[in-house]
Short mmCIF file of C-alpha atoms in Angstrom, two decimals:
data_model
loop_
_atom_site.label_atom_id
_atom_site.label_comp_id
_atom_site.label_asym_id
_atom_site.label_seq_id
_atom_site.Cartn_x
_atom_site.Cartn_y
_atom_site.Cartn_z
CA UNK L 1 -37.36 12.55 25.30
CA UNK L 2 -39.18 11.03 22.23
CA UNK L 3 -38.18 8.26 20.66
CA UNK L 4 -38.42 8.01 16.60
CA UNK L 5 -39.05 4.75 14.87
CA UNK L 6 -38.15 5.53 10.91
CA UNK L 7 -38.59 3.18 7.98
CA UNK L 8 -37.29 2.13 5.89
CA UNK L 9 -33.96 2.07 6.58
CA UNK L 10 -32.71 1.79 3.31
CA UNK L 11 -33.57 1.34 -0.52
CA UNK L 12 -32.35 1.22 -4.03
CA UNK L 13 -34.72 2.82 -5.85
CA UNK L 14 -35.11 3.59 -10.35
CA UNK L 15 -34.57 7.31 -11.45
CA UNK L 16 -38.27 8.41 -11.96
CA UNK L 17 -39.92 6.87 -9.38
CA UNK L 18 -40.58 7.86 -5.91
CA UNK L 19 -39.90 6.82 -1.78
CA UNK L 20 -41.99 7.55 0.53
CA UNK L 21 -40.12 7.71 4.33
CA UNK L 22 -42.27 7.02 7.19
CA UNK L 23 -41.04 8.63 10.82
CA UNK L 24 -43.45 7.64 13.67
CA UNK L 25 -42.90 9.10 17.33
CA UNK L 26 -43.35 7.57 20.63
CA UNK L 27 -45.65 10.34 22.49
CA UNK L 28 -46.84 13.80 20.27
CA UNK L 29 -44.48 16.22 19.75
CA UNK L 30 -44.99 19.72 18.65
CA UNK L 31 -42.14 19.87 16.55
CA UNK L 32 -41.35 17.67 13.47
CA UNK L 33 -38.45 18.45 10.62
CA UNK L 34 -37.00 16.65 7.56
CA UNK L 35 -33.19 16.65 6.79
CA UNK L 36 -30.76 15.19 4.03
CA UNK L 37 -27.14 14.71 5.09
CA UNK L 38 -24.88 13.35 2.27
CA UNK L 39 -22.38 11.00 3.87
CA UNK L 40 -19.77 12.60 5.61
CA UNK L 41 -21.34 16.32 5.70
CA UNK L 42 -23.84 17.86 7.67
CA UNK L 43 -27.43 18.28 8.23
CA UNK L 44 -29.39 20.64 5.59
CA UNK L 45 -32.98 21.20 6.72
CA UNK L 46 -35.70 20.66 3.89
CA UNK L 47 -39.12 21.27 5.93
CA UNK L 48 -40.78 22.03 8.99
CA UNK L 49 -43.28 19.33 8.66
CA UNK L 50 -46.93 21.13 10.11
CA UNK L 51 -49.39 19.05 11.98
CA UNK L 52 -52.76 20.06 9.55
CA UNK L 53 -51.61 22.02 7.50
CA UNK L 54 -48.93 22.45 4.24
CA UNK L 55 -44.98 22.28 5.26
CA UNK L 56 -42.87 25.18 5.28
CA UNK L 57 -39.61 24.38 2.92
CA UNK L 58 -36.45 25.77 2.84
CA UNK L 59 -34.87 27.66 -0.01
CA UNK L 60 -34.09 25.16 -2.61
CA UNK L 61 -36.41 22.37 -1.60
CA UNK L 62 -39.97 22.49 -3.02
CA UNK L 63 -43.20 20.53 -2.21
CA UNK L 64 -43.54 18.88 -6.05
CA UNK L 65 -40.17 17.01 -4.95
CA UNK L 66 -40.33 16.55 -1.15
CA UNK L 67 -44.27 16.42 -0.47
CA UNK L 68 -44.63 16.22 3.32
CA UNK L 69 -48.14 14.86 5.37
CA UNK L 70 -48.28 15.46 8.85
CA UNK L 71 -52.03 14.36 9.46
CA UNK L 72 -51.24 14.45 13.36
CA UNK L 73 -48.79 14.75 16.20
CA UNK L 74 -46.93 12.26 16.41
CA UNK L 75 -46.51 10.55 12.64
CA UNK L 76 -44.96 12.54 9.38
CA UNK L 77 -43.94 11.31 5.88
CA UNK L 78 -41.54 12.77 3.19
CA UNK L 79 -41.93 11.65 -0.37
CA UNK L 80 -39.01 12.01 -2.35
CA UNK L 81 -41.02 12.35 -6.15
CA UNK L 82 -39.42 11.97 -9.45
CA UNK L 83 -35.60 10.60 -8.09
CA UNK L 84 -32.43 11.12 -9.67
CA UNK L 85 -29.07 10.28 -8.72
CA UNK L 86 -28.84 13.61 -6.96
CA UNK L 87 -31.21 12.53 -4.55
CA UNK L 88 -29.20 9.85 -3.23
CA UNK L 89 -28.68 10.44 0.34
CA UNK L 90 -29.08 10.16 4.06
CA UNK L 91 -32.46 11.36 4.99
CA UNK L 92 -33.31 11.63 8.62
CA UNK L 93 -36.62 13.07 10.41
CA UNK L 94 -36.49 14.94 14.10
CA UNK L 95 -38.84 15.72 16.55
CA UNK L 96 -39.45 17.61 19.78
CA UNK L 97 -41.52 19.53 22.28
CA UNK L 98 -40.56 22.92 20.55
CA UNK L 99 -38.98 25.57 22.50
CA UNK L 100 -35.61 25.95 23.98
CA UNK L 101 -34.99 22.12 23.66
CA UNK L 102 -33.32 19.81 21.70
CA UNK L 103 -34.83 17.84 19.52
CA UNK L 104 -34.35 13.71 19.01
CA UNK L 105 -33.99 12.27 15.63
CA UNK L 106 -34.83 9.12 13.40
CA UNK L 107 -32.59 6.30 12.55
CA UNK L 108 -32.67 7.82 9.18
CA UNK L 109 -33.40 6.20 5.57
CA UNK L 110 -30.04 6.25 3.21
CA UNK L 111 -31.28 6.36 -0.12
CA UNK L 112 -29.67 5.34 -3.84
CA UNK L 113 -31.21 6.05 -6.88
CA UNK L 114 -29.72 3.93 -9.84
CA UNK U 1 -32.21 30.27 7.14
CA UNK U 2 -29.32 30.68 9.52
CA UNK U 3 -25.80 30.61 8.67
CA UNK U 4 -23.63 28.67 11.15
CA UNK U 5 -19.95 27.98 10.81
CA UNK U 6 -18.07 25.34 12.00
CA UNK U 7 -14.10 24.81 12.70
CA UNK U 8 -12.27 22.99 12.54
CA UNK U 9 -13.36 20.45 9.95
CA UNK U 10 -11.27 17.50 11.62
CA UNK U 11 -9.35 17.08 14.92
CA UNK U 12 -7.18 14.56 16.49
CA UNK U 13 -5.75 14.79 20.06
CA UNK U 14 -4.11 12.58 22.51
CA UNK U 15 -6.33 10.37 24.73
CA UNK U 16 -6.60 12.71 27.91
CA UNK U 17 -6.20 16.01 25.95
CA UNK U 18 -9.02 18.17 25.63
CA UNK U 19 -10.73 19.36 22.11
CA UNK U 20 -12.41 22.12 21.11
CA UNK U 21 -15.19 23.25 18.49
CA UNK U 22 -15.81 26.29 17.44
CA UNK U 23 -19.02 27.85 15.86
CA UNK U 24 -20.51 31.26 14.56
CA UNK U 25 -23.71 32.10 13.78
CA UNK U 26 -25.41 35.30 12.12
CA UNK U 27 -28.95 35.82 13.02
CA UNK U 28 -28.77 37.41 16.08
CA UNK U 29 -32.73 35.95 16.79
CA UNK U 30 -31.00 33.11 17.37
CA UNK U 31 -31.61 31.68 20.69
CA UNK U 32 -30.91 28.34 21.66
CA UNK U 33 -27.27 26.14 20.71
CA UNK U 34 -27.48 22.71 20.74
CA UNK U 35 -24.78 20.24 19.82
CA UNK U 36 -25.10 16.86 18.49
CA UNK U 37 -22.41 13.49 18.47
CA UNK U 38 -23.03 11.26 15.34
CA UNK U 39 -20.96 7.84 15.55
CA UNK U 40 -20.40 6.86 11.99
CA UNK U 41 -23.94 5.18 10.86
CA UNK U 42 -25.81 6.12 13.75
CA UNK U 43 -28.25 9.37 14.12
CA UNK U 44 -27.18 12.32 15.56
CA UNK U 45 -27.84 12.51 19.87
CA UNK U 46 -27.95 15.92 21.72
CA UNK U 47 -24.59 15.76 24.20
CA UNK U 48 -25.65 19.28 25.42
CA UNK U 49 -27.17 22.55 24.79
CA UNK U 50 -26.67 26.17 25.68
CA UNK U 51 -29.44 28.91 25.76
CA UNK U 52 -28.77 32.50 24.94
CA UNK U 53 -29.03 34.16 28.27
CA UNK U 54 -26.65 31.58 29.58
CA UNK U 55 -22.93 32.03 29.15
CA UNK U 56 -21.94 28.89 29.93
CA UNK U 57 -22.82 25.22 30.81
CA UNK U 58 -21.21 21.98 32.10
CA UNK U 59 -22.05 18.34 32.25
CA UNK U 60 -19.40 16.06 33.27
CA UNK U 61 -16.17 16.14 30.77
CA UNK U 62 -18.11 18.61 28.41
CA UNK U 63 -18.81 22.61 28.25
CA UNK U 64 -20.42 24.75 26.40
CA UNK U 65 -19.21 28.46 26.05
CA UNK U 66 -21.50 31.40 24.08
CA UNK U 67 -20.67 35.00 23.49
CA UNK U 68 -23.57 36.66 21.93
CA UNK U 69 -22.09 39.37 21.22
CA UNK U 70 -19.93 38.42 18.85
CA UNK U 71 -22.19 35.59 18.16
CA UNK U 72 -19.74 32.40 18.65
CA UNK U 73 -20.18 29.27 20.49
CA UNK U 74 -17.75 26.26 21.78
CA UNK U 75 -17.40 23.06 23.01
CA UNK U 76 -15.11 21.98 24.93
CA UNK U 77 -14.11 17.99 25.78
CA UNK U 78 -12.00 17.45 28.35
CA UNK U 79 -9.97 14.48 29.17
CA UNK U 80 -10.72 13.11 26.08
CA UNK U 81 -11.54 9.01 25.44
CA UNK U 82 -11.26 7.02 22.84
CA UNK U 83 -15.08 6.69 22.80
CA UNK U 84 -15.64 10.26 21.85
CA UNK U 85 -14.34 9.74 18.67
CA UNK U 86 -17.33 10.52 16.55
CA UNK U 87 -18.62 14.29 14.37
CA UNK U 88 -19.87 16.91 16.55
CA UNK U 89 -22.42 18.93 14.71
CA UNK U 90 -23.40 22.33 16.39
CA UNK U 91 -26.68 23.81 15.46
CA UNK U 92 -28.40 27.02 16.23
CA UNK U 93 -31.98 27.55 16.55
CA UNK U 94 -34.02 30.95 15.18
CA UNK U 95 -37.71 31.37 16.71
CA UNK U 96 -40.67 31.33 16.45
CA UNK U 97 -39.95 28.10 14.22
CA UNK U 98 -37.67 26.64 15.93
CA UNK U 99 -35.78 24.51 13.69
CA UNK U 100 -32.32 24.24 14.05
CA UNK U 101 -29.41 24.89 11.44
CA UNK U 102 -26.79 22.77 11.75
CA UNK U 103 -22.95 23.84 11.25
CA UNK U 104 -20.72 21.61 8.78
CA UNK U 105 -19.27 19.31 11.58
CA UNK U 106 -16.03 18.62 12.79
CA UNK U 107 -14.46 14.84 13.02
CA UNK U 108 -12.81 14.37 16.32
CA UNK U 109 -10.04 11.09 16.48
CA UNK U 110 -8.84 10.86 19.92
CA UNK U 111 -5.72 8.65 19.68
CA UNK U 112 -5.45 5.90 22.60
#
């Protein structure tokens, strides 16, 4: 399965400004998604991160926040524009061949904003 | 998205006992059930996965049981170890997108 190098691994960042997260995968994959997990609860999806073309977010995430690039196979970033404290969080990218498989994810990137 | 509940929330059993997790989902699109382990700091890995014209799979010490009907999913862990102390997240994946919703975890302790 692929491997996921993500960067960086952590940062203190000022309200207002922004983060870009860097995932980079091992071989291409088809498949490429951005999560946020708070400590100690789950995975919530933000985007479906598409190779050429604009990401597809889920309700309550929007691209003037959480712009995505995915200029090819096997490399995707999520910006995080504009932080508050709110946006303090684990944020992890995952990747995979598609299909009935499971997917492998990034180290993650935990994220304060002060 | 999907919805996919998860139960219970936190679980402790005697080293050797078995555990089990319990999911639901409610698109009934959905077709594939994977289930992660996250160690505390650590990204989530895949420990096994279930598709939905299966009814059942087994690797080892862990199984993974799906009734579409009434659209539910398990796993089970048997002779638990202190090593598989971690959160079990199950997840359940809708096509033609593919992307998986993940259920709110459960915290498994298994006492030496």
């Amino acid at each position: 399965s692929a491997v996921i190098s993500q960067k960086p691994s952590r940062d203190i960042c000022q309200r207002g400004t922004s983060l870009t997260i860097q995932c980079q995968v091992d071989s291409q994959v088809t498949m490429m998604f951005w999560y946020r997990q708070q400590p100690g609860q789950s995975l919530t999806l933000i985007a479906t991160a598409n190779q050429g073309s604009e990401a597809t977010y889920e309700s309550g995430f929007v691209i003037d926040k959480f712009p995505i690039s995915r200029p090819n196979l096997t490399f995707s970033t999520l910006t995080v524009s504009n932080m508050s404290p709110e946006d303090s969080s684990i944020y992890l990218c995952s990747g995979g061949a598609g299909g009935l498989v499971g997917y492998t994810f990034g180290s993650g990137t935990r994220l304060t904003v002060v | 998205g999907e919805n996919v509940e998860q139960h219970p929330s936190t679980l402790s059993v005697q080293e050797g006992d078995s555990a089990v997790i319990k999911c639901t989902y409610s698109d009934s699109a959905s077709n594939y059930f994977p289930w992660y382990k996250q160690e505390l700091g650590k990204r989530p890995q895949l420990i096994i996965d279930i598709r939905s014209n299966v009814g059942e799979k087994k690797d080892q010490r862990i199984a993974v049981t799906l009734n579409k009907t009434a659209k539910h999913f398990s796993l089970h862990i048997t002779e638990t170890q202190p090593e598989d102390s971690a959160v079990y997240f199950c997840a359940a994946s809708i096509p033609p997108g593919n992307q998986f919703y993940f259920g709110t975890g459960t915290s498994l302790t298994v006492i030496p």
